[in-house]
GROMACS .gro file of C-alpha atoms in nm:
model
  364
    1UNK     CA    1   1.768   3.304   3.355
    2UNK     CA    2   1.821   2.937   3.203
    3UNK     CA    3   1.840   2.626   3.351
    4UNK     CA    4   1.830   2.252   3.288
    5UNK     CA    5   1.512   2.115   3.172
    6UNK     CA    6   1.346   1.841   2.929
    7UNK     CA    7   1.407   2.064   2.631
    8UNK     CA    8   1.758   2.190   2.683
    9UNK     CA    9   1.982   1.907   2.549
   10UNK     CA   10   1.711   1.770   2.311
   11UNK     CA   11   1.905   1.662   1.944
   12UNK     CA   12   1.861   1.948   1.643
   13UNK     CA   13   1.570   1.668   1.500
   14UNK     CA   14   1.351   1.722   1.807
   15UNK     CA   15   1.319   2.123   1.735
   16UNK     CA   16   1.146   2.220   1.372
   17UNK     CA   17   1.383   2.553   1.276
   18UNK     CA   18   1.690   2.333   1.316
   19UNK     CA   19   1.573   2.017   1.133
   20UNK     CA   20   1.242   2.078   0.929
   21UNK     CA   21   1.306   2.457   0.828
   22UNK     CA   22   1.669   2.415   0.745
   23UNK     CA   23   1.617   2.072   0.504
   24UNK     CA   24   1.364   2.339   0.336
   25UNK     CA   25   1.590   2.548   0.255
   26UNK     CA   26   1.866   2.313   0.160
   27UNK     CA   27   1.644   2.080  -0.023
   28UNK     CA   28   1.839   1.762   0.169
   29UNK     CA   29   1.639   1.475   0.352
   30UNK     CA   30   1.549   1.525   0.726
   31UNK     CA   31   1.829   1.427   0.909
   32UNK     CA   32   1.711   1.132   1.193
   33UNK     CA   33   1.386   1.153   1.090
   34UNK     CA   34   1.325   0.741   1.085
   35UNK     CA   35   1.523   0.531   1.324
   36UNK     CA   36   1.441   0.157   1.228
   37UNK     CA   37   1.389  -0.055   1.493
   38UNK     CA   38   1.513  -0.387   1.327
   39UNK     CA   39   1.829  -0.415   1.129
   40UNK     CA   40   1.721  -0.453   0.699
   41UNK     CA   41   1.969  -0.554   0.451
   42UNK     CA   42   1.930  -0.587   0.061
   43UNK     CA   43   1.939  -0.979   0.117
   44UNK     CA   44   1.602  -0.995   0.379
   45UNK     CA   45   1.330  -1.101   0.161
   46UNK     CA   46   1.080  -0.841   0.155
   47UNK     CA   47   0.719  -0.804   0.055
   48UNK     CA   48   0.486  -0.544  -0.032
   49UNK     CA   49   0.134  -0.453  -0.013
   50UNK     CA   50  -0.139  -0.192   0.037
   51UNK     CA   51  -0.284   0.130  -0.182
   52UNK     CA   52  -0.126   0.251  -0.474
   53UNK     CA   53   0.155   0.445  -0.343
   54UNK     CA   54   0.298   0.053  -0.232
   55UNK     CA   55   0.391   0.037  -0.570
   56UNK     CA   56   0.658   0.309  -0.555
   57UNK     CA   57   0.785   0.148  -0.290
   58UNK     CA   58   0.789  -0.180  -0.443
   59UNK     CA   59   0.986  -0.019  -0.748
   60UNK     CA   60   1.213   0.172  -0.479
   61UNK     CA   61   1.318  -0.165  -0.351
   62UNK     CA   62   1.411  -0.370  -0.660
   63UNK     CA   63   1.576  -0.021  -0.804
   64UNK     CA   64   1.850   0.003  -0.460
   65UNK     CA   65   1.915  -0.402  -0.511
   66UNK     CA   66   1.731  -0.501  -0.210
   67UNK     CA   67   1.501  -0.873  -0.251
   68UNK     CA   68   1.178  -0.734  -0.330
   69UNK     CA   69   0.933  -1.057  -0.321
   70UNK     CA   70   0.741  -1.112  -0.628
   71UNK     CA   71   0.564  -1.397  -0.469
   72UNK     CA   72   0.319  -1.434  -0.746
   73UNK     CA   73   0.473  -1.518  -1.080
   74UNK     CA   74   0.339  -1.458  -1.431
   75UNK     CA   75   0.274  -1.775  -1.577
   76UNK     CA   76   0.678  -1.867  -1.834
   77UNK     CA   77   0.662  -1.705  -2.114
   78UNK     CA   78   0.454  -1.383  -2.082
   79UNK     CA   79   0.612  -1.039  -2.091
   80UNK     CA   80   0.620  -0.813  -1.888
   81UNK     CA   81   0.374  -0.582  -1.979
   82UNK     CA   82   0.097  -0.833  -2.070
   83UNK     CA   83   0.216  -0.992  -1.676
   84UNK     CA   84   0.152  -0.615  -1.561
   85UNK     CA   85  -0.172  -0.573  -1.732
   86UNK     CA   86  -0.294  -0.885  -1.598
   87UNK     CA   87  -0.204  -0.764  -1.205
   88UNK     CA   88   0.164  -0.983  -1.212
   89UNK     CA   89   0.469  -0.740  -1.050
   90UNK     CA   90   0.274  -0.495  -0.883
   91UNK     CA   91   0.266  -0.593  -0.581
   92UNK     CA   92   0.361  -0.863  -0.440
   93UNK     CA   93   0.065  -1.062  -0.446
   94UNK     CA   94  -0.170  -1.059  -0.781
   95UNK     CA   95  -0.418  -0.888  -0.548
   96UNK     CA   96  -0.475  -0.552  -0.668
   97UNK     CA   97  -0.500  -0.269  -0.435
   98UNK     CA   98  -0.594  -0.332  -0.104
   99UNK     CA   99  -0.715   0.010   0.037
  100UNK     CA  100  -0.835  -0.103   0.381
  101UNK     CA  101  -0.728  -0.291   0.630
  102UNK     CA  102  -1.033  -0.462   0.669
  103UNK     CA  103  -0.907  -0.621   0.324
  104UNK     CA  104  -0.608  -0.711   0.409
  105UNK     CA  105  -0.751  -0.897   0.724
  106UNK     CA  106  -1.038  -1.064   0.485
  107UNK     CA  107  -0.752  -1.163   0.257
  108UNK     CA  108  -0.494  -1.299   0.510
  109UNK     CA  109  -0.789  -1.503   0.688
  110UNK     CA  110  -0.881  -1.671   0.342
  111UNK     CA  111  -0.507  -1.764   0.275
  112UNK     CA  112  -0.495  -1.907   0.649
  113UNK     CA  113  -0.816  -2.099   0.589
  114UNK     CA  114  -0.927  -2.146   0.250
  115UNK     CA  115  -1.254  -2.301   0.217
  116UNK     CA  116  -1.399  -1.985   0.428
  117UNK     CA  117  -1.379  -1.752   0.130
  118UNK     CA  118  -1.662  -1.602   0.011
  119UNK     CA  119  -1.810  -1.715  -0.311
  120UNK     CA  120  -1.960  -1.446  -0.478
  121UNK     CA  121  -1.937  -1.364  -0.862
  122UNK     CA  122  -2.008  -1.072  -1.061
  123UNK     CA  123  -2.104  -1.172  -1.460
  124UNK     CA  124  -2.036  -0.905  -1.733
  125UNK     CA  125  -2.095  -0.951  -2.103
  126UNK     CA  126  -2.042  -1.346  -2.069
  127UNK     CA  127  -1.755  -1.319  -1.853
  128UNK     CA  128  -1.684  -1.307  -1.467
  129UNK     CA  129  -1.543  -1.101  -1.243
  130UNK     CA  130  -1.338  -1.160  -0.884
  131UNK     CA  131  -1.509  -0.879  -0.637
  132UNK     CA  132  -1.242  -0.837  -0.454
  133UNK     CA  133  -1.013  -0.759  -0.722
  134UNK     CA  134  -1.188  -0.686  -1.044
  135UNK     CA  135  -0.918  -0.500  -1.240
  136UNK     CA  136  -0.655  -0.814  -1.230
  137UNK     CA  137  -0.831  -0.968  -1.546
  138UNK     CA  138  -0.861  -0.799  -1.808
  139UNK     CA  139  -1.209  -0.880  -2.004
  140UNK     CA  140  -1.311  -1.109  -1.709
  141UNK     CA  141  -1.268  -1.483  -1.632
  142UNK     CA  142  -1.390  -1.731  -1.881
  143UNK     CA  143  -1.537  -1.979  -1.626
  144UNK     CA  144  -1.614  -1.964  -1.266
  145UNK     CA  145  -1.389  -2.233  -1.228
  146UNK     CA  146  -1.094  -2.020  -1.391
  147UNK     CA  147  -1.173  -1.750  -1.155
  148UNK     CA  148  -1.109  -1.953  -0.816
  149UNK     CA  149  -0.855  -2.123  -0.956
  150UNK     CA  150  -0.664  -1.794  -1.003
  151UNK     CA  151  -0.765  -1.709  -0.646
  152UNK     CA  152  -0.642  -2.023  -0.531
  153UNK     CA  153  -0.283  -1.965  -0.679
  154UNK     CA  154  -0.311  -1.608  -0.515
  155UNK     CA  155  -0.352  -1.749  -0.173
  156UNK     CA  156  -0.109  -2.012  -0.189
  157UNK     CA  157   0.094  -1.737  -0.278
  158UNK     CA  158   0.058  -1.524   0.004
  159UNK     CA  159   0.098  -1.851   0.278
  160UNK     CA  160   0.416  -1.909   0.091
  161UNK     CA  161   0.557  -1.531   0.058
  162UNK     CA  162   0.461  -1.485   0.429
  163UNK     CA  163   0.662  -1.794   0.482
  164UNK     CA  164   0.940  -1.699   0.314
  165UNK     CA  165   0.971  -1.285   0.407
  166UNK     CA  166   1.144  -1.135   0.667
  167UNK     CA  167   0.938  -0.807   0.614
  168UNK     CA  168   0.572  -0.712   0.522
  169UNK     CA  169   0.539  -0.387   0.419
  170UNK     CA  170   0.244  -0.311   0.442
  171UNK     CA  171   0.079   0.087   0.350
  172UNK     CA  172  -0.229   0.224   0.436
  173UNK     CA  173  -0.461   0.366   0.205
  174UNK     CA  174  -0.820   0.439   0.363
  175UNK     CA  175  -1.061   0.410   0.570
  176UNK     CA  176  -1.367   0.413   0.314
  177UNK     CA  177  -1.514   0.072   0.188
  178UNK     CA  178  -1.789  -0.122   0.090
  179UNK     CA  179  -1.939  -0.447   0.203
  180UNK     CA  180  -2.232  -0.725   0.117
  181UNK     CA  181  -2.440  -0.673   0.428
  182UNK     CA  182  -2.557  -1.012   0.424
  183UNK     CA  183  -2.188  -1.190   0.353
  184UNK     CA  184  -1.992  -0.955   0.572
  185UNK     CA  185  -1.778  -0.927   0.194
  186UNK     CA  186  -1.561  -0.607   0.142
  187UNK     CA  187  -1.483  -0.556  -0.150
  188UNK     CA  188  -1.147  -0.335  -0.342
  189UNK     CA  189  -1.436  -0.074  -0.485
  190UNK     CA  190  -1.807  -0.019  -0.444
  191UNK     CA  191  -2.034  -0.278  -0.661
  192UNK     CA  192  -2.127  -0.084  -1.019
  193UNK     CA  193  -1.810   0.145  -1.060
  194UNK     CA  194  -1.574  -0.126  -1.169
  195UNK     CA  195  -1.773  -0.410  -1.201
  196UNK     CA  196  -2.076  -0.539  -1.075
  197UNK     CA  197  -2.436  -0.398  -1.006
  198UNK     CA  198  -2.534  -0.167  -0.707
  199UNK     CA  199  -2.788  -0.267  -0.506
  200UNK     CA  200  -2.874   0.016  -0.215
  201UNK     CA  201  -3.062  -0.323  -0.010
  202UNK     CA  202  -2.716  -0.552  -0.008
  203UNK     CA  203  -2.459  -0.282  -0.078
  204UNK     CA  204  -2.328  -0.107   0.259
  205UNK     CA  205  -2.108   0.158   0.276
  206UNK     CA  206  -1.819   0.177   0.578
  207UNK     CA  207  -1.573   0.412   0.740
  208UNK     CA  208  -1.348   0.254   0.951
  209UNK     CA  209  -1.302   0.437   1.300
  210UNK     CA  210  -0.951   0.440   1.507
  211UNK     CA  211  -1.052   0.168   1.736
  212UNK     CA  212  -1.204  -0.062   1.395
  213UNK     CA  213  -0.844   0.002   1.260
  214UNK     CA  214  -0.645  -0.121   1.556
  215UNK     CA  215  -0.836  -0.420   1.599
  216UNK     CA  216  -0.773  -0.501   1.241
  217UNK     CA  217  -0.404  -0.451   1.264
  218UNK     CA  218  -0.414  -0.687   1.566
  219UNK     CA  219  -0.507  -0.932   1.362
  220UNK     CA  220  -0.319  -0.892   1.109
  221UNK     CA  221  -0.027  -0.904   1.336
  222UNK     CA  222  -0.118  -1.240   1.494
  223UNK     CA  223  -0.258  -1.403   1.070
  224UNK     CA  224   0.096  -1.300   0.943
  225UNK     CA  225   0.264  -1.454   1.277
  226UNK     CA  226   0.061  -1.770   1.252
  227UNK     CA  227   0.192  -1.816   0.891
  228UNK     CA  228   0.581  -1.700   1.017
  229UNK     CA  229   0.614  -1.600   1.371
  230UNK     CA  230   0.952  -1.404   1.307
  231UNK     CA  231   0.800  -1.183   1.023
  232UNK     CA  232   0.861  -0.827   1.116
  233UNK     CA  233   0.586  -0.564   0.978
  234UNK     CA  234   0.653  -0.237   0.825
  235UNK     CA  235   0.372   0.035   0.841
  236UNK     CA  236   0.308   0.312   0.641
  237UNK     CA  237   0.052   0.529   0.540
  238UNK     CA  238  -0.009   0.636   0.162
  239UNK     CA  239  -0.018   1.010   0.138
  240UNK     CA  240  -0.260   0.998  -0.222
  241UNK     CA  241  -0.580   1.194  -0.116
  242UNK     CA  242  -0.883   1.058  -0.171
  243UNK     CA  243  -1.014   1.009  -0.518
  244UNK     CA  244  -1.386   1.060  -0.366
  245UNK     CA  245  -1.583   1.039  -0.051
  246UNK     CA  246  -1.867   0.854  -0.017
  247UNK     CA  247  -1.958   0.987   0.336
  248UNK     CA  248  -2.291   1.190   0.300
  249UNK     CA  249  -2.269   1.598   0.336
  250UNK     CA  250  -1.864   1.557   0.345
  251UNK     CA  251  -1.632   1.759   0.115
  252UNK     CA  252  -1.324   1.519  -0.047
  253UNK     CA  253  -1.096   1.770   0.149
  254UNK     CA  254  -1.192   1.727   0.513
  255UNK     CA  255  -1.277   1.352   0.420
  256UNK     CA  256  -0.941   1.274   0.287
  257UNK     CA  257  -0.788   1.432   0.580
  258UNK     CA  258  -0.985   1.278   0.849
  259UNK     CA  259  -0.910   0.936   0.655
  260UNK     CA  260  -0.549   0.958   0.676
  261UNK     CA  261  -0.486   1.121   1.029
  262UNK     CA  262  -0.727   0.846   1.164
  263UNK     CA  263  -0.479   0.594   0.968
  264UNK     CA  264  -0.206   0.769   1.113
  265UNK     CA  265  -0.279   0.775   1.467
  266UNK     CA  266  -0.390   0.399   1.444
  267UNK     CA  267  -0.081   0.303   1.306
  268UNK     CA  268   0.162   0.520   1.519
  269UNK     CA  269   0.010   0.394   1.858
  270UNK     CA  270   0.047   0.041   1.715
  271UNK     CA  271   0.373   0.017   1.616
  272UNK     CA  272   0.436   0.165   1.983
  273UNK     CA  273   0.328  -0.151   2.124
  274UNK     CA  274   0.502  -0.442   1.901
  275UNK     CA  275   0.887  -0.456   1.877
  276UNK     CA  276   0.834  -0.613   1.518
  277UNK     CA  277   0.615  -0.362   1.400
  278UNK     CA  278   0.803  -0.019   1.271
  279UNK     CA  279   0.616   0.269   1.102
  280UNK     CA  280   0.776   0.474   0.811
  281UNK     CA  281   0.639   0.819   0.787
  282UNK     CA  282   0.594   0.860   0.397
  283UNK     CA  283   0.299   1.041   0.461
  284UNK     CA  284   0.457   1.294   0.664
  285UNK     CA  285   0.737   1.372   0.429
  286UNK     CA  286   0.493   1.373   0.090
  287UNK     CA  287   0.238   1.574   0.307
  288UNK     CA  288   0.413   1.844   0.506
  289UNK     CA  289   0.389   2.188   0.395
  290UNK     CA  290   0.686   2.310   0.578
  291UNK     CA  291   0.920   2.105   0.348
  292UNK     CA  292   0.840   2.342   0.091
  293UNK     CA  293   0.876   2.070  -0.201
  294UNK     CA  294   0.651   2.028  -0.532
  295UNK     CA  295   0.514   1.666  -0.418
  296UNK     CA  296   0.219   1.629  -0.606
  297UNK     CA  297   0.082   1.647  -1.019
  298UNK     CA  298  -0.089   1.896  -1.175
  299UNK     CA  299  -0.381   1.665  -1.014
  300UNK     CA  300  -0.278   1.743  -0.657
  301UNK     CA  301  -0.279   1.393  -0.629
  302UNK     CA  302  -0.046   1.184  -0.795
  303UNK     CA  303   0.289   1.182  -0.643
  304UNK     CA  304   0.561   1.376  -0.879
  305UNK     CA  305   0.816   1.104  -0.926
  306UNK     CA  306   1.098   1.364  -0.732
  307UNK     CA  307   0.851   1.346  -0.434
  308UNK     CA  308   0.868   0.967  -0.445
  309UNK     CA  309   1.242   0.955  -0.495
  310UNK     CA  310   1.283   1.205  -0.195
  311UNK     CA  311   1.091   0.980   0.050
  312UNK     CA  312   1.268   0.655  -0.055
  313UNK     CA  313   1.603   0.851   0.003
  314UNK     CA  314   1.453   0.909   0.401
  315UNK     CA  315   1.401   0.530   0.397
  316UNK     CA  316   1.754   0.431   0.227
  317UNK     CA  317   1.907   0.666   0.488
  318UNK     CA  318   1.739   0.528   0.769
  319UNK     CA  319   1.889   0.219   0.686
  320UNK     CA  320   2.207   0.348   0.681
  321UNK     CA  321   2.247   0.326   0.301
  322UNK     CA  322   2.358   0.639   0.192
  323UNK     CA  323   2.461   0.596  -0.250
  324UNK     CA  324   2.169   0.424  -0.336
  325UNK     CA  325   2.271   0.395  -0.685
  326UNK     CA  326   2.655   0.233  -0.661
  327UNK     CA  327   2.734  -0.091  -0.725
  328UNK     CA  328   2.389  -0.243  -0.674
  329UNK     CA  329   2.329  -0.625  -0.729
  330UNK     CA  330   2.121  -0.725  -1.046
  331UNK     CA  331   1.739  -0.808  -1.020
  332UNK     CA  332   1.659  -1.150  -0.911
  333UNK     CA  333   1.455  -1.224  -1.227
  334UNK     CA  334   1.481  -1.063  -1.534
  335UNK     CA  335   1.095  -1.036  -1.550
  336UNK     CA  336   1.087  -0.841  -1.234
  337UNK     CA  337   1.387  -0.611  -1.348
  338UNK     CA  338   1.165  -0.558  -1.665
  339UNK     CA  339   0.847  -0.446  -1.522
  340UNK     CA  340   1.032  -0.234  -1.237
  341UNK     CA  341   1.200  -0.043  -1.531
  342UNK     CA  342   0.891  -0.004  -1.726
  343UNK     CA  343   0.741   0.117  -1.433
  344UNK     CA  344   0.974   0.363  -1.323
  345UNK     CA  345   1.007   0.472  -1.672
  346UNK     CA  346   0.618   0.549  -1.754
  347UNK     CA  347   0.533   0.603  -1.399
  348UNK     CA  348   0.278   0.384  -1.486
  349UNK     CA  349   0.111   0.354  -1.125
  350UNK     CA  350  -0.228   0.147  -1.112
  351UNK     CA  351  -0.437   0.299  -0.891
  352UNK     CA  352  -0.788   0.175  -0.932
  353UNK     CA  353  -0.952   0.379  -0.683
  354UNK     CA  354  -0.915   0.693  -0.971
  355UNK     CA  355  -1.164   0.526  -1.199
  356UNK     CA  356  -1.429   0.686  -0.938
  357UNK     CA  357  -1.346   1.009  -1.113
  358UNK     CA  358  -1.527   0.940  -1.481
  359UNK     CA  359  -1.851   0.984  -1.329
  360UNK     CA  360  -1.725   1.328  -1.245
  361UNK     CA  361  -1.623   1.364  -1.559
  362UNK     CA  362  -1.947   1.547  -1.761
  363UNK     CA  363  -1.961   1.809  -1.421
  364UNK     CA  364  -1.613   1.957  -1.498
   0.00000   0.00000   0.00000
């Protein structure tokens, strides 16, 4: 005997055989599976942030015509693949990767107030290094004075993109970091792998819990609204594992997995209280084994560009756009269109967090 109850007119998305088992067998996207909460056309300025898998989704954008923010320009004159090399049209900020959300708050605070940055230098072979973003220079920085000029322009940058946006988008890489002990400093990578010297007195190692990751989203709410108070934000959460674990007596496997559902929950319980804040679940699609899709590289890691192309088709449906590739409007810039075809075309994704693995390398 049957009768009316909470499951028996629930839509075919709510049940798994009917949505997630038949799109595995069809190979088509999962029909309802994001609902956006605020209306986003191709003409909303939009920016993006975050680990390495917010560059797909920076390339995603500019590919389907919609204004993806490079709010950082290359200085005239420089190509596009020197500008990439040199941390120009990656994101949208010359920032490098910014794995943590105790980064991104660190970051945002600086561009809000900018004499309470932190003024620590590494010097290599005559030149010097940013700690917070080592990578963006190639060789180093000449002078001191070169190097906080360049973070200066970055900054002003990210007041002025903020400004100008109607959407951050901002995704989540992990919870693992480092920090000066002394400073309170985090930096993009631990001191001595990319740059730097470790030192096991001043160096400190930190996993950020669920309740260290909501507080820092609830500030990074209220630094983005203080710079533009209609900004909406746009969570997601990268579904790259882990390159390596720092945490003592912890396999990669159970490390990268308590990283991301930890990042997960946070975020899903935080977009539940904001109307501006939406999550998109590109972890969930890239992730889930009952799709029954060949997501990742030989590597296990890297993202096969199909798998990346299949979750920006959930996000292009979402938003109602269902022929992402008909009559799209040109590139803003041509410098932008250059490095987003590059891009696309080498897969060239820079992902710093991977240079961990060379001092795996002479174990294999």
């Amino acid at each position: 005997m049957s009768s009316a109850n909470p499951y028996s007119k629930l839509p075919r998305h709510a049940y798994w055989r009917t949505s997630v088992a038949r799109a595995a067998r069809s190979g088509d996207v999962l029909p309802d599976l994001w609902t956006p909460k605020f209306p986003l056309t191709r003409d909303d300025p939009i920016l993006t942030t975050g680990s390495c898998f917010a560059q797909h989704i920076s390339r995603a954008l500019a590919q389907a015509g919609f204004t993806w923010q490079q709010a950082e320009r290359p200085p005239y004159g420089l190509n596009a693949a020197t500008a990439r090399d040199f941390g120009y049209g990656i994101f949208s900020f010359r920032t490098g990767n910014i794995y943590t959300t105790r980064m991104l708050v660190q970051l945002l605070g600086w561009a809000l107030e900018p004499d309470s940055q932190d003024q620590e230098v590494w010097s290599e072979d005559g030149a010097f290094l940013d700690p917070i973003r080592p990578q963006i220079e190639p060789g180093g920085f000449e002078t001191v004075e070169e190097l906080f000029m360049a973070r200066k322009a970055t900054l002003q940058a990210i007041r002025r993109g903020v400004q100008d946006s109607s959407l951050f988008i901002f995704t989540l890489g992990l919870t693992e970091g480092w920090m000066n002990s002394r400073t309170g400093l985090r930096y993009s990578a631990c001191p001595g792998t990319m740059g730097g010297t470790f030192d096991p007195d001043l160096h400190r190692f930190e996993n950020l819990h669920y309740p260290d990751i909501l507080a820092d989203l609830k500030k990074i709410r209220v630094q983005l609204r203080k710079m533009n108070p209609s900004i909406k934000i746009l969570l997601t959460v990268s579904p790259v594992p882990l390159a390596a674990t720092a945490q003592p007596g912890t396999h990669v496997l159970t490390a990268t997995t308590q990283s991301k559902s930890v990042l997960r929950a946070a975020a899903g319980h935080f977009q539940s209280l904001h109307p501006d804040v939406d999550y998109f679940p590109s972890y969930e699609i890239v992730s889930s084994p009952g799709l029954d899709r060949q997501m990742f590289e030989d590597d296990r890691r890297s993202v096969t560009p199909d798998g990346v192309d299949y979750v920006m088709r959930h996000f292009l449906q979402g938003l109602g756009i269902r022929d992402a590739g008909a009559d799209l409007p040109a590139a803003p810039n041509s410098a932008i269109a250059e490095a987003v075809a590059r891009a696309a075309a080498d897969h060239d994704i820079i992902c710093e967090e991977i240079a961990l693995d060379r001092f795996n390398e002479d174990r294999d």
